[in-house]
CSV table of N, CA and C in Angstrom, one decimal:
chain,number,residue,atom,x,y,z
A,1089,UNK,N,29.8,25.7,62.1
A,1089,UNK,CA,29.2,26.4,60.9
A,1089,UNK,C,27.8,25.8,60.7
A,1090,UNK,N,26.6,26.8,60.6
A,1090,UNK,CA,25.6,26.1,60.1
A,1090,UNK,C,25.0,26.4,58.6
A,1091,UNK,N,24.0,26.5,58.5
A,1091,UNK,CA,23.5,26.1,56.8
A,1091,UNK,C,23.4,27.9,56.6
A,1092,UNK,N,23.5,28.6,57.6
A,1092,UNK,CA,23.5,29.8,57.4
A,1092,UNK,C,24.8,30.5,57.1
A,1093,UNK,N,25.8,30.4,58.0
A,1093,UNK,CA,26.7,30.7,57.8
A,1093,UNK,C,27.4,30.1,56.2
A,1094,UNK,N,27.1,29.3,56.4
A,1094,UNK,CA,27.5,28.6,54.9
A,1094,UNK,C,27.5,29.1,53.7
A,1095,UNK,N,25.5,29.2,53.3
A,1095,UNK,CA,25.0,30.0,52.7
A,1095,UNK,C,26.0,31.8,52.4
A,1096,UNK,N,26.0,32.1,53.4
A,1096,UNK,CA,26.7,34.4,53.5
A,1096,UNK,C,27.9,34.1,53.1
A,1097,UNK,N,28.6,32.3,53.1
A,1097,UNK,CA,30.2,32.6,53.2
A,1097,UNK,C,30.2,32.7,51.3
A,1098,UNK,N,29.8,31.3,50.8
A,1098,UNK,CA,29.6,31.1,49.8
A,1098,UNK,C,28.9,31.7,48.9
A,1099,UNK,N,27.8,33.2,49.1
A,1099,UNK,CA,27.5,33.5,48.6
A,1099,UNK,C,28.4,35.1,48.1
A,1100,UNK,N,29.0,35.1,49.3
A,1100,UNK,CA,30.0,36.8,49.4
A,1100,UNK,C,31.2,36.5,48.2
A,1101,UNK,N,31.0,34.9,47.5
A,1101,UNK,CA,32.0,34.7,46.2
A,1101,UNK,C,31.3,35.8,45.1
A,1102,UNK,N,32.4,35.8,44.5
A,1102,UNK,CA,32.1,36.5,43.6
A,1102,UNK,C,31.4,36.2,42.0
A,1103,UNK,N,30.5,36.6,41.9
A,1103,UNK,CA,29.3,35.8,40.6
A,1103,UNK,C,29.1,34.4,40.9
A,1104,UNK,N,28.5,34.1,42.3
A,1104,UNK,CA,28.4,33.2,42.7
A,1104,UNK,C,26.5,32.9,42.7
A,1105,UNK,N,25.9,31.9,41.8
A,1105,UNK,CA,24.5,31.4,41.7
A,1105,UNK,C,23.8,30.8,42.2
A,1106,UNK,N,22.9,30.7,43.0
A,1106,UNK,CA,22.1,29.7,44.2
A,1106,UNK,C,20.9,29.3,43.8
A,1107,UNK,N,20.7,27.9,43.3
A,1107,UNK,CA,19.6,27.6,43.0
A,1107,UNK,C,19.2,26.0,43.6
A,1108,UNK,N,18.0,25.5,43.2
A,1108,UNK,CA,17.6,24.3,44.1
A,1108,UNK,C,17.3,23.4,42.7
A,1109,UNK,N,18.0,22.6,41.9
A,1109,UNK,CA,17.5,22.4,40.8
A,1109,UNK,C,17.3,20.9,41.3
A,1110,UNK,N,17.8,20.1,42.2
A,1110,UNK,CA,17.6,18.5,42.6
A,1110,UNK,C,16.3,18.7,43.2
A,1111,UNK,N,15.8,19.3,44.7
A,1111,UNK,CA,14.7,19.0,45.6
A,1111,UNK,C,14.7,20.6,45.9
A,1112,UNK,N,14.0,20.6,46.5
A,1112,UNK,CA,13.4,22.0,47.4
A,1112,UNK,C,14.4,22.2,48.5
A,1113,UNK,N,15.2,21.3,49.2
A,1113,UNK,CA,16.2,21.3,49.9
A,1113,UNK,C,17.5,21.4,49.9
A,1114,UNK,N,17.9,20.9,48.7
A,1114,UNK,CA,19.2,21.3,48.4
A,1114,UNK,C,19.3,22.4,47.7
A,1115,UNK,N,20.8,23.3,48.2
A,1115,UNK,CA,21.0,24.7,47.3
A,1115,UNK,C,22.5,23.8,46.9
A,1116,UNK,N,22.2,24.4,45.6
A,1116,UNK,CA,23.4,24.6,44.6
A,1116,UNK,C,23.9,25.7,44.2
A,1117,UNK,N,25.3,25.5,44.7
A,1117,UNK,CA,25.9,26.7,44.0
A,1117,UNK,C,26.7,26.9,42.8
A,1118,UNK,N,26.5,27.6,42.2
A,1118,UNK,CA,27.1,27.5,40.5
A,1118,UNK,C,28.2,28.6,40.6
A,1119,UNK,N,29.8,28.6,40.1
A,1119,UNK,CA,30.0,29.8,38.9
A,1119,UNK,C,30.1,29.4,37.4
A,1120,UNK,N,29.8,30.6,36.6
A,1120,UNK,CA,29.8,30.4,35.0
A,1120,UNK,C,28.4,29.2,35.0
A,1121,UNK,N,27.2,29.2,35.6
A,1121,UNK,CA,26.6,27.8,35.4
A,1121,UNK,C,26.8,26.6,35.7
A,1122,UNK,N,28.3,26.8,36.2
A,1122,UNK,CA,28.9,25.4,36.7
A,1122,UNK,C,28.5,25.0,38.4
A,1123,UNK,N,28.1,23.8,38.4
A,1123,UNK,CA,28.7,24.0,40.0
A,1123,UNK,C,29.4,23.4,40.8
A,1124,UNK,N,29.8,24.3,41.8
A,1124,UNK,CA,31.0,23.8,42.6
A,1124,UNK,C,30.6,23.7,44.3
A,1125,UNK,N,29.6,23.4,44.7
A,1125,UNK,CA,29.4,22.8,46.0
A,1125,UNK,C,28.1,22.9,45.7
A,1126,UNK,N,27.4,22.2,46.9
A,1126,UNK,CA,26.0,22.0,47.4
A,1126,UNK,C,25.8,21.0,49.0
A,1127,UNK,N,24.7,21.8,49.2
A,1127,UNK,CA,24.4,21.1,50.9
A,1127,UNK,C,23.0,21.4,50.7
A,1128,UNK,N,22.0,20.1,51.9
A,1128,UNK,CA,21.3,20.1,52.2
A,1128,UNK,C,20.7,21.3,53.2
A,1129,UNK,N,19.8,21.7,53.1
A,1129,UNK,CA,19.5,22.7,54.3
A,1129,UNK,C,18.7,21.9,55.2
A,1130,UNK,N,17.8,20.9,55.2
A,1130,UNK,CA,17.4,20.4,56.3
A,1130,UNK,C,18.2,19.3,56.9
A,1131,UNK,N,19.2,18.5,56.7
A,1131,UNK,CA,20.0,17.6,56.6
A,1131,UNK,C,21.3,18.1,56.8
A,1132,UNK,N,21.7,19.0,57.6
A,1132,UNK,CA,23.2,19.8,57.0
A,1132,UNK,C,24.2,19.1,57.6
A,1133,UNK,N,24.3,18.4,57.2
A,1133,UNK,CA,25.9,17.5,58.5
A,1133,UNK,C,27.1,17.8,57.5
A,1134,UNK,N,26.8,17.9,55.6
A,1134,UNK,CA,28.2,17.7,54.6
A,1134,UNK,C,27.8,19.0,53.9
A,1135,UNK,N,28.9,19.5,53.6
A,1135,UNK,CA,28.7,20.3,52.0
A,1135,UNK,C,29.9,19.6,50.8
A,1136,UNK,N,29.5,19.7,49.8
A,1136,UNK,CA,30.1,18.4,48.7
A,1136,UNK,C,30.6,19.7,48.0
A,1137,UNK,N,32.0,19.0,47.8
A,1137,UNK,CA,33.0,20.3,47.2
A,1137,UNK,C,33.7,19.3,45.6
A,1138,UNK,N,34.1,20.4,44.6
A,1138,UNK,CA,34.9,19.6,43.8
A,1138,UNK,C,36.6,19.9,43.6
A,1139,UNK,N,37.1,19.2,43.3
A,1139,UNK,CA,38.4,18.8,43.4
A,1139,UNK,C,39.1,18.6,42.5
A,1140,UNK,N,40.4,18.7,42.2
A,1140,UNK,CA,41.6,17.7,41.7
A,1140,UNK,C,41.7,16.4,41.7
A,1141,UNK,N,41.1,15.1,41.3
A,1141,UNK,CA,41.2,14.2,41.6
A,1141,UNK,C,42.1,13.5,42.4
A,1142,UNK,N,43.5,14.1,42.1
A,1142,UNK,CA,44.5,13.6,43.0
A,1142,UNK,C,44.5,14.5,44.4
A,1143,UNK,N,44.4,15.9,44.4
A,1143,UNK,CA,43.9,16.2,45.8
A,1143,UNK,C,43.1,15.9,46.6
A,1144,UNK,N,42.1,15.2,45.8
A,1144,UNK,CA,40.5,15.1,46.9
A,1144,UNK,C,41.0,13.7,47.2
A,1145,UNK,N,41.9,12.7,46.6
A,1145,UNK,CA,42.3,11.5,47.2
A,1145,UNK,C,43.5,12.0,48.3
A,1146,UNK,N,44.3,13.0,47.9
A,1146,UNK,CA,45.3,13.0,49.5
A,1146,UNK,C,44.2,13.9,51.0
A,1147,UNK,N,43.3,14.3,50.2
A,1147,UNK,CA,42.5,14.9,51.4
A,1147,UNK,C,41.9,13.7,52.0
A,1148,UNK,N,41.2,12.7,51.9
A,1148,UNK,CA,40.4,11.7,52.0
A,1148,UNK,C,41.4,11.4,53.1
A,1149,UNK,N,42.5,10.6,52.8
A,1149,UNK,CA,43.5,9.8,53.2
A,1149,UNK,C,43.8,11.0,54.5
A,1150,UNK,N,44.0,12.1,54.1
A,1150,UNK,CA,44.4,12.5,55.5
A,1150,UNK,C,43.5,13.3,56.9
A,1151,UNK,N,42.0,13.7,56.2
A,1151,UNK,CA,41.1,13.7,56.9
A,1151,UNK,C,40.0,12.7,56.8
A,1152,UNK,N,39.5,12.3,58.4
A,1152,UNK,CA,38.0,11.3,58.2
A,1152,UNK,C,36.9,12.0,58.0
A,1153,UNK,N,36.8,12.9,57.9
A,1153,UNK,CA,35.9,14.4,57.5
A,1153,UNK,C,35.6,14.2,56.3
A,1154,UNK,N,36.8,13.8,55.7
A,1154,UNK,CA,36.7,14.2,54.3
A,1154,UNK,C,36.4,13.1,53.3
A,1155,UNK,N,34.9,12.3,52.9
A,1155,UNK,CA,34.6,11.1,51.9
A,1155,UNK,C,34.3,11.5,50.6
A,1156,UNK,N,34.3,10.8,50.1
A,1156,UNK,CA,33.8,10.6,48.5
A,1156,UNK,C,32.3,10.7,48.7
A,1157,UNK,N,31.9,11.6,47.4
A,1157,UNK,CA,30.3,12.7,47.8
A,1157,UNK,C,29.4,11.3,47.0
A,1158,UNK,N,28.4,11.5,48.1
A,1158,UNK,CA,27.0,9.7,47.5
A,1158,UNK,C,26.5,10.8,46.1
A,1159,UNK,N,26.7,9.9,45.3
A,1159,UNK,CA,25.6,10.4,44.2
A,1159,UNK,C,26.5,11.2,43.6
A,1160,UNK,N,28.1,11.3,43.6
A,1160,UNK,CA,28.4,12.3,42.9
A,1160,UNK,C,29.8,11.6,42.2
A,1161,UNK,N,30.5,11.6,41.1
A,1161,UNK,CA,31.6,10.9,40.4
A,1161,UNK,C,32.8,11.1,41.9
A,1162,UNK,N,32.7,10.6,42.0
A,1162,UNK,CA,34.2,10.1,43.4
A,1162,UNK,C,35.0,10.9,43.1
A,1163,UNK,N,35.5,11.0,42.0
A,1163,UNK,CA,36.8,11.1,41.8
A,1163,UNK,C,36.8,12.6,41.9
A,1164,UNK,N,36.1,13.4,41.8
A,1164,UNK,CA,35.9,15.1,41.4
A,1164,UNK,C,35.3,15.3,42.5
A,1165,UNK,N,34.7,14.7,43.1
A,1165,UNK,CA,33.5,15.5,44.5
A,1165,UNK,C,33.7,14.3,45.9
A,1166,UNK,N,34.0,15.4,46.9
A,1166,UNK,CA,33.9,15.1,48.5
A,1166,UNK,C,32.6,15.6,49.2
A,1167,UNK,N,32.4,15.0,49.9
A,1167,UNK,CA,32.0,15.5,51.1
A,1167,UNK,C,32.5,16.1,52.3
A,1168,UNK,N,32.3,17.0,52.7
A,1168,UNK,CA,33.3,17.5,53.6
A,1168,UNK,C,32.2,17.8,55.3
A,1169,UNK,N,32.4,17.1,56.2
A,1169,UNK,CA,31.8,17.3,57.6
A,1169,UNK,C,31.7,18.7,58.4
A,1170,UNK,N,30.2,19.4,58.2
A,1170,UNK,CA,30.7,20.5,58.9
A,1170,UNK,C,30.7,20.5,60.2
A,1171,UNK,N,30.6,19.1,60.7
A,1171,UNK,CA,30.3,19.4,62.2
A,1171,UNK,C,31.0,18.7,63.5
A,1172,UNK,N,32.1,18.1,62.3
A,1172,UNK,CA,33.2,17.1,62.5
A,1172,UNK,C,34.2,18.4,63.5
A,1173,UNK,N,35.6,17.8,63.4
A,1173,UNK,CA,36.8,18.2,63.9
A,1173,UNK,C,37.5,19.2,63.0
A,1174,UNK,N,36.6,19.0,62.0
A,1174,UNK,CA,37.8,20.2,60.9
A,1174,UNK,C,37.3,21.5,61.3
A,1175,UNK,N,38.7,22.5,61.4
A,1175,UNK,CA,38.2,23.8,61.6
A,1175,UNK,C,37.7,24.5,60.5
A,1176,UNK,N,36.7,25.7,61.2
A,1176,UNK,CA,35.9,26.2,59.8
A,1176,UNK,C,36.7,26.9,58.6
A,1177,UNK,N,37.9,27.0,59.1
A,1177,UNK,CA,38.9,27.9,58.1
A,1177,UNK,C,39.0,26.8,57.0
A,1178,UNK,N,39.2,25.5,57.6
A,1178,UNK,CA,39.6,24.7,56.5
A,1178,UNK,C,38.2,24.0,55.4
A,1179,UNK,N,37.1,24.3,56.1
A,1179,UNK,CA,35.9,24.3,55.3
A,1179,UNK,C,36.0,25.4,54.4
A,1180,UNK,N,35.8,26.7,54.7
A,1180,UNK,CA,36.1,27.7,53.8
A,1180,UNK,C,37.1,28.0,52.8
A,1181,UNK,N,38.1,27.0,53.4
A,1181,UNK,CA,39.2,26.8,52.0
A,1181,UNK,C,38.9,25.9,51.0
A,1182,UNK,N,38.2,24.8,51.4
A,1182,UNK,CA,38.3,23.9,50.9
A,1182,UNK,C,37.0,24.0,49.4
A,1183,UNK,N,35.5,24.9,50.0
A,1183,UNK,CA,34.6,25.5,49.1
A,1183,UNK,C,35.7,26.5,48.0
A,1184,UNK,N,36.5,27.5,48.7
A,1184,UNK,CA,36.6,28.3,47.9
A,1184,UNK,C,37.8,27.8,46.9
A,1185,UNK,N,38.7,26.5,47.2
A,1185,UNK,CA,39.4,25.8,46.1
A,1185,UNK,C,38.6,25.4,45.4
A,1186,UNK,N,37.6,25.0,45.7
A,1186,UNK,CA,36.1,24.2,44.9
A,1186,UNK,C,35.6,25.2,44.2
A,1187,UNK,N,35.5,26.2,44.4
A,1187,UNK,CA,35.4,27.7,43.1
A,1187,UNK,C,36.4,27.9,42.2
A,1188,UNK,N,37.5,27.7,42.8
A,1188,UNK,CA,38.3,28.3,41.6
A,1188,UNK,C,38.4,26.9,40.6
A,1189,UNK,N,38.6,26.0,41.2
A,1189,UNK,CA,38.8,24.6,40.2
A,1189,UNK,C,37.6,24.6,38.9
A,1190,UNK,N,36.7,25.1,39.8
A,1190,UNK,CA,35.5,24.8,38.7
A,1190,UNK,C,35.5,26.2,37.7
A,1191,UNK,N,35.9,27.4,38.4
A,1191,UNK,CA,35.6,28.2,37.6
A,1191,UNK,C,37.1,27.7,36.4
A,1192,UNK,N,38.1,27.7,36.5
A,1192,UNK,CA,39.6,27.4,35.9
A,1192,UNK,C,39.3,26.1,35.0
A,1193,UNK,N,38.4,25.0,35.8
A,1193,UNK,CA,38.3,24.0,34.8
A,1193,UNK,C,37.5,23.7,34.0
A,1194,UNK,N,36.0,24.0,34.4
A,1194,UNK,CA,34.6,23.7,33.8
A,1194,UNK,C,33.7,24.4,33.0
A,1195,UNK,N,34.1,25.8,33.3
A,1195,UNK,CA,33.4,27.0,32.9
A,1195,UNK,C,33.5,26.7,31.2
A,1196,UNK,N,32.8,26.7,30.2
A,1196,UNK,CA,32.9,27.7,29.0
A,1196,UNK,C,32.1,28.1,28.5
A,1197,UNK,N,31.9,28.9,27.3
A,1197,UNK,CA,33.6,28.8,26.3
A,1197,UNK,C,34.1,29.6,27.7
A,1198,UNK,N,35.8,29.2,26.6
A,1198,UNK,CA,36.9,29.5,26.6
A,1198,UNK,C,37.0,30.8,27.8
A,1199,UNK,N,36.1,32.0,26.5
A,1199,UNK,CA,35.7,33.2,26.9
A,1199,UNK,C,35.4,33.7,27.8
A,1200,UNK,N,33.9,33.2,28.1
A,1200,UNK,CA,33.7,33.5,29.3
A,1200,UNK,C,34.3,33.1,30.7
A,1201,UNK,N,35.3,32.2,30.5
A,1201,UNK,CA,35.9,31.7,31.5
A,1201,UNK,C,37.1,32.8,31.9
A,1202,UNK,N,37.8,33.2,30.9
A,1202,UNK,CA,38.4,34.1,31.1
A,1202,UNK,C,38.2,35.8,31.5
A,1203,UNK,N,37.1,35.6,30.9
A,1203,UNK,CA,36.4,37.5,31.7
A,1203,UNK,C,36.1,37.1,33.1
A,1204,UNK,N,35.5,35.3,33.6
A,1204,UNK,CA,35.1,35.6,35.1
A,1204,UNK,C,36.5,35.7,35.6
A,1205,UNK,N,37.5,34.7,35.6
A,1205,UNK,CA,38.8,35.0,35.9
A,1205,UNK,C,39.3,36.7,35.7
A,1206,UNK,N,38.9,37.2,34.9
A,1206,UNK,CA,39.4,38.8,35.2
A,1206,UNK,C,38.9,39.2,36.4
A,1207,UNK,N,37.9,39.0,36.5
A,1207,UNK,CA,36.9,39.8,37.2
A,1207,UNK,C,36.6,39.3,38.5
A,1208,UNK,N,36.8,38.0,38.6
A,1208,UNK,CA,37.0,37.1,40.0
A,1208,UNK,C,38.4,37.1,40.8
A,1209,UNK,N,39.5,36.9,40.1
A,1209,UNK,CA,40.6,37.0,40.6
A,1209,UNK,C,41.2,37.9,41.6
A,1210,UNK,N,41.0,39.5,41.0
A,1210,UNK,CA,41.6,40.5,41.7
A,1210,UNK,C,40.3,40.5,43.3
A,1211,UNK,N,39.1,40.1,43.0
A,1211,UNK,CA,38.7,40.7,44.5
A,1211,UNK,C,39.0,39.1,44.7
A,1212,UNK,N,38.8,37.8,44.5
A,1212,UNK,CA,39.3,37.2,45.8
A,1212,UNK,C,40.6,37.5,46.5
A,1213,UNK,N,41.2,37.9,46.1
A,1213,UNK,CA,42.4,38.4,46.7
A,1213,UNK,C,43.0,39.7,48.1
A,1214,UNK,N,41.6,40.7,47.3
A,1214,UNK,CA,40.9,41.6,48.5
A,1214,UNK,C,40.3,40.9,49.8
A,1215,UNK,N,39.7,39.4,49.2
A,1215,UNK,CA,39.0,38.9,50.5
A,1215,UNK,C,39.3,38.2,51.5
């Protein structure tokens, strides 16, 4: 996978925001304002995903791919190797758990969390 593919997979989410608010290099991806991954475009070796605390610690433990993100609270954000051993299916799962966590846990109000959930739900399911 490269910073392109990355980019079309993550962006084909649904009310999904791309912006560079650290450097001119890194894209951030937001839903609801929130965000839930980011990668370097000139540097692209990780994309940093967020988590279940307790998940991103059995992921760690069972992939070497998978570390705790520099610069980011450990406990909520990985790094994940795109160029490692892990197949890209499991990259693409692992972003788009990283969507729903954030949209399910971070988003608010309340409200708008629940209209993206209307509105997000039924087509990831299409996808």
């Amino acid at each position: 996978m490269d910073i392109m593919e990355l980019r079309e997979y993550i962006l084909s989410l649904p009310e999904v925001e791309e912006c560079t608010p650290f450097d001119e290099t890194t894209l951030v991806y937001k839903i609801g304002g929130r965000m839930f991954a980011c990668a370097d475009m000139e540097d692209f070796e990780y994309v940093v995903v967020k988590h279940d605390p307790d998940e991103g610690e059995a992921l760690r433990e069972r992939y070497a791919e998978i570390t705790p993100a520099w610069h980011f609270n450990k406990r909520y954000w990985s790094a994940v190797a795109v160029a490692g051993d892990l197949p890209e299916s499991l990259v693409r799962e692992l972003i788009r758990a990283s969507y729903l966590y954030t949209l399910r846990n971070t988003v608010t109000p309340k409200a708008r969390r629940e209209e993206l959930l209307r509105r997000v739900v039924p087509l990831l399911e299409g996808m």
